[in-house]
Amino acid sequence: MTSEVAIAPIGRRPVIRALAAMALMPIAVVVVGVFLPAYPLRILDLVLLYAILGMGLNIVVGYAGLLDLGYVAFYAIGAYTYALLASPQFDLHLPFLLILAIGAGLAALAGVLLGIPVLRLRGDYLAIVTLGFGEIIRVLMNNLDWMTNGPQGIARIDEASLFGWRVSTPVDFLYLLVGLAVLTFLFVWRLQESALGTALAAVREDQDAARGCGIDTTGVKLIAFATSATIGGVGGVVFASMQRFVSPESFTFWESLSIVLVVVVGGLGNPFGVMLGAGLLVLVPELLRAYADYRQLLFGVALVLVILARPMGLIRREYGPSWFARKLMAR
C-alpha cells in the first residue's frame, strides 16, 4: 500500500511577486545611476564590473571550493582580445559582439588549459599554481612588444557598438553592465540549482567521496574552470571598451586578490554576497580617500575584522537567491 502526499501548487501570483521583487534591484540601480554625476557613476560601473567578475570566480572558489589566485589572467585575455581586434594595433576593427564571443572563447580555452595540469592539486598547491598562471599571462603581455606593445599598452581602442548603439558614456556602460550582471546572476543561480551545481558542491565538500559516488570530478573541475574563465573574459572585454586603453599594470596579482576578496568578504557560493562584496571592495577605498596616508591600513584592518567576524562571508551560502525566492513565495 502506497501513501501519497498532496502538494499544493505554488500558484502564479506568488511566483510573479517573487520575480518582481528580485527585479527591483537592477531597476533601482539604473534609476539611481542615471541621476548620479560622472565620477560616482563611474564608480558604480566599476562595482557592477567587479560583481560580474566575482560571480564568475565564485563558480570555482565558492561552488567547487578550489582557490584560484590567477583569475586576473582570464580578465587580461578578454581585455587584450578587444584591444588587439578593435584598435589600430592590427587594424582589424571587428564588431564588439564578435570580439565579446572571441574573448569569452579564448578565456574558456585558457581555463581548460589551466584546469588540466591542476586536476590533482588541492589547497595551497592549487593556489600557488593558479597564482603562477596569472603572473605568466601578465609577463607575456608585458614582453610581447610586437603584439601587445609591451608596458606602454594599447591605446586608441574603438568605442563599443551594439546594433548601432554607441556605448561610450558612463550611462551607456551602466545599461550594458546592468544587463550583463543580470544575465550572469541568473546563469550562476541556475548553475547552482542544477545537477552540475550539486556535483560542484560534492567536490567542494569531499573530492574523494564525490568520486566514490560516481561523480566525474575531472570533468566537473574542467567545466568549473572553463565557465568561470568565460565570465572573466567577458568582463575583460567590457573593461577594455570602458577604458579604451589596456596595459599589463591593470592585471597584477593585487587585482586578482581584489576579486578573490569580493567573493570571500561578500559570501562564498552566494551571488547576493558577491554583489555586496563588490560594493564594499570598491566603495570603501573611495570613501577613505580623505585619509590618504592611512587608507590602505584602515582598509586592511576592516577586511581582517570582517573575515574574523564572518569567515563564510557577510551573506552565508544558504541565504542565496533560492532561499530568498522561497521566502517571497511563502507569503
Short mmCIF file of N, CA, C and O in Angstrom, two decimals, residues 16 49 100 128 140 143 162 179 213 232 237 245 248 276:
data_model
loop_
_atom_site.label_atom_id
_atom_site.label_comp_id
_atom_site.label_asym_id
_atom_site.label_seq_id
_atom_site.Cartn_x
_atom_site.Cartn_y
_atom_site.Cartn_z
N ILE A 16 5.06 35.42 -9.54
CA ILE A 16 5.21 36.75 -10.15
C ILE A 16 5.72 37.74 -9.11
O ILE A 16 6.57 38.58 -9.39
N LEU A 49 31.07 45.87 -12.62
CA LEU A 49 32.09 45.05 -13.29
C LEU A 49 32.70 44.05 -12.31
O LEU A 49 32.87 42.87 -12.64
N LEU A 100 33.46 40.04 -28.28
CA LEU A 100 33.00 39.52 -27.00
C LEU A 100 32.96 37.99 -27.02
O LEU A 100 33.40 37.34 -26.07
N ILE A 128 49.05 28.18 -5.44
CA ILE A 128 50.36 28.60 -5.97
C ILE A 128 50.40 28.46 -7.49
O ILE A 128 50.90 29.34 -8.20
N LEU A 140 53.76 37.71 -20.16
CA LEU A 140 53.65 37.60 -21.61
C LEU A 140 53.12 38.90 -22.22
O LEU A 140 53.64 39.38 -23.24
N ASN A 143 55.93 41.43 -22.27
CA ASN A 143 57.13 41.19 -23.07
C ASN A 143 56.87 41.01 -24.56
O ASN A 143 57.81 41.13 -25.35
N LEU A 162 26.69 48.35 -30.15
CA LEU A 162 25.74 47.24 -30.15
C LEU A 162 24.55 47.60 -31.04
O LEU A 162 23.73 48.45 -30.68
N GLY A 179 22.72 44.89 -17.57
CA GLY A 179 22.23 43.76 -18.34
C GLY A 179 23.13 42.53 -18.21
O GLY A 179 22.65 41.41 -18.00
N CYS A 213 31.09 8.33 -5.26
CA CYS A 213 29.65 8.32 -5.59
C CYS A 213 29.40 8.32 -7.09
O CYS A 213 28.24 8.40 -7.52
N GLY A 232 35.06 35.71 -16.82
CA GLY A 232 36.19 36.62 -16.68
C GLY A 232 36.59 37.25 -17.99
O GLY A 232 36.93 38.44 -18.05
N VAL A 237 36.70 42.08 -21.74
CA VAL A 237 36.30 42.78 -22.96
C VAL A 237 35.57 44.08 -22.61
O VAL A 237 35.84 45.15 -23.19
N PHE A 245 41.92 51.72 -23.22
CA PHE A 245 43.38 51.59 -23.07
C PHE A 245 43.63 50.42 -22.13
O PHE A 245 42.98 50.28 -21.10
N PRO A 248 49.71 46.05 -19.02
CA PRO A 248 49.89 44.98 -18.03
C PRO A 248 49.69 45.43 -16.59
O PRO A 248 49.42 44.60 -15.72
N LEU A 276 27.31 42.31 -2.81
CA LEU A 276 27.61 43.13 -1.64
C LEU A 276 29.11 43.30 -1.48
O LEU A 276 29.60 44.41 -1.18
#
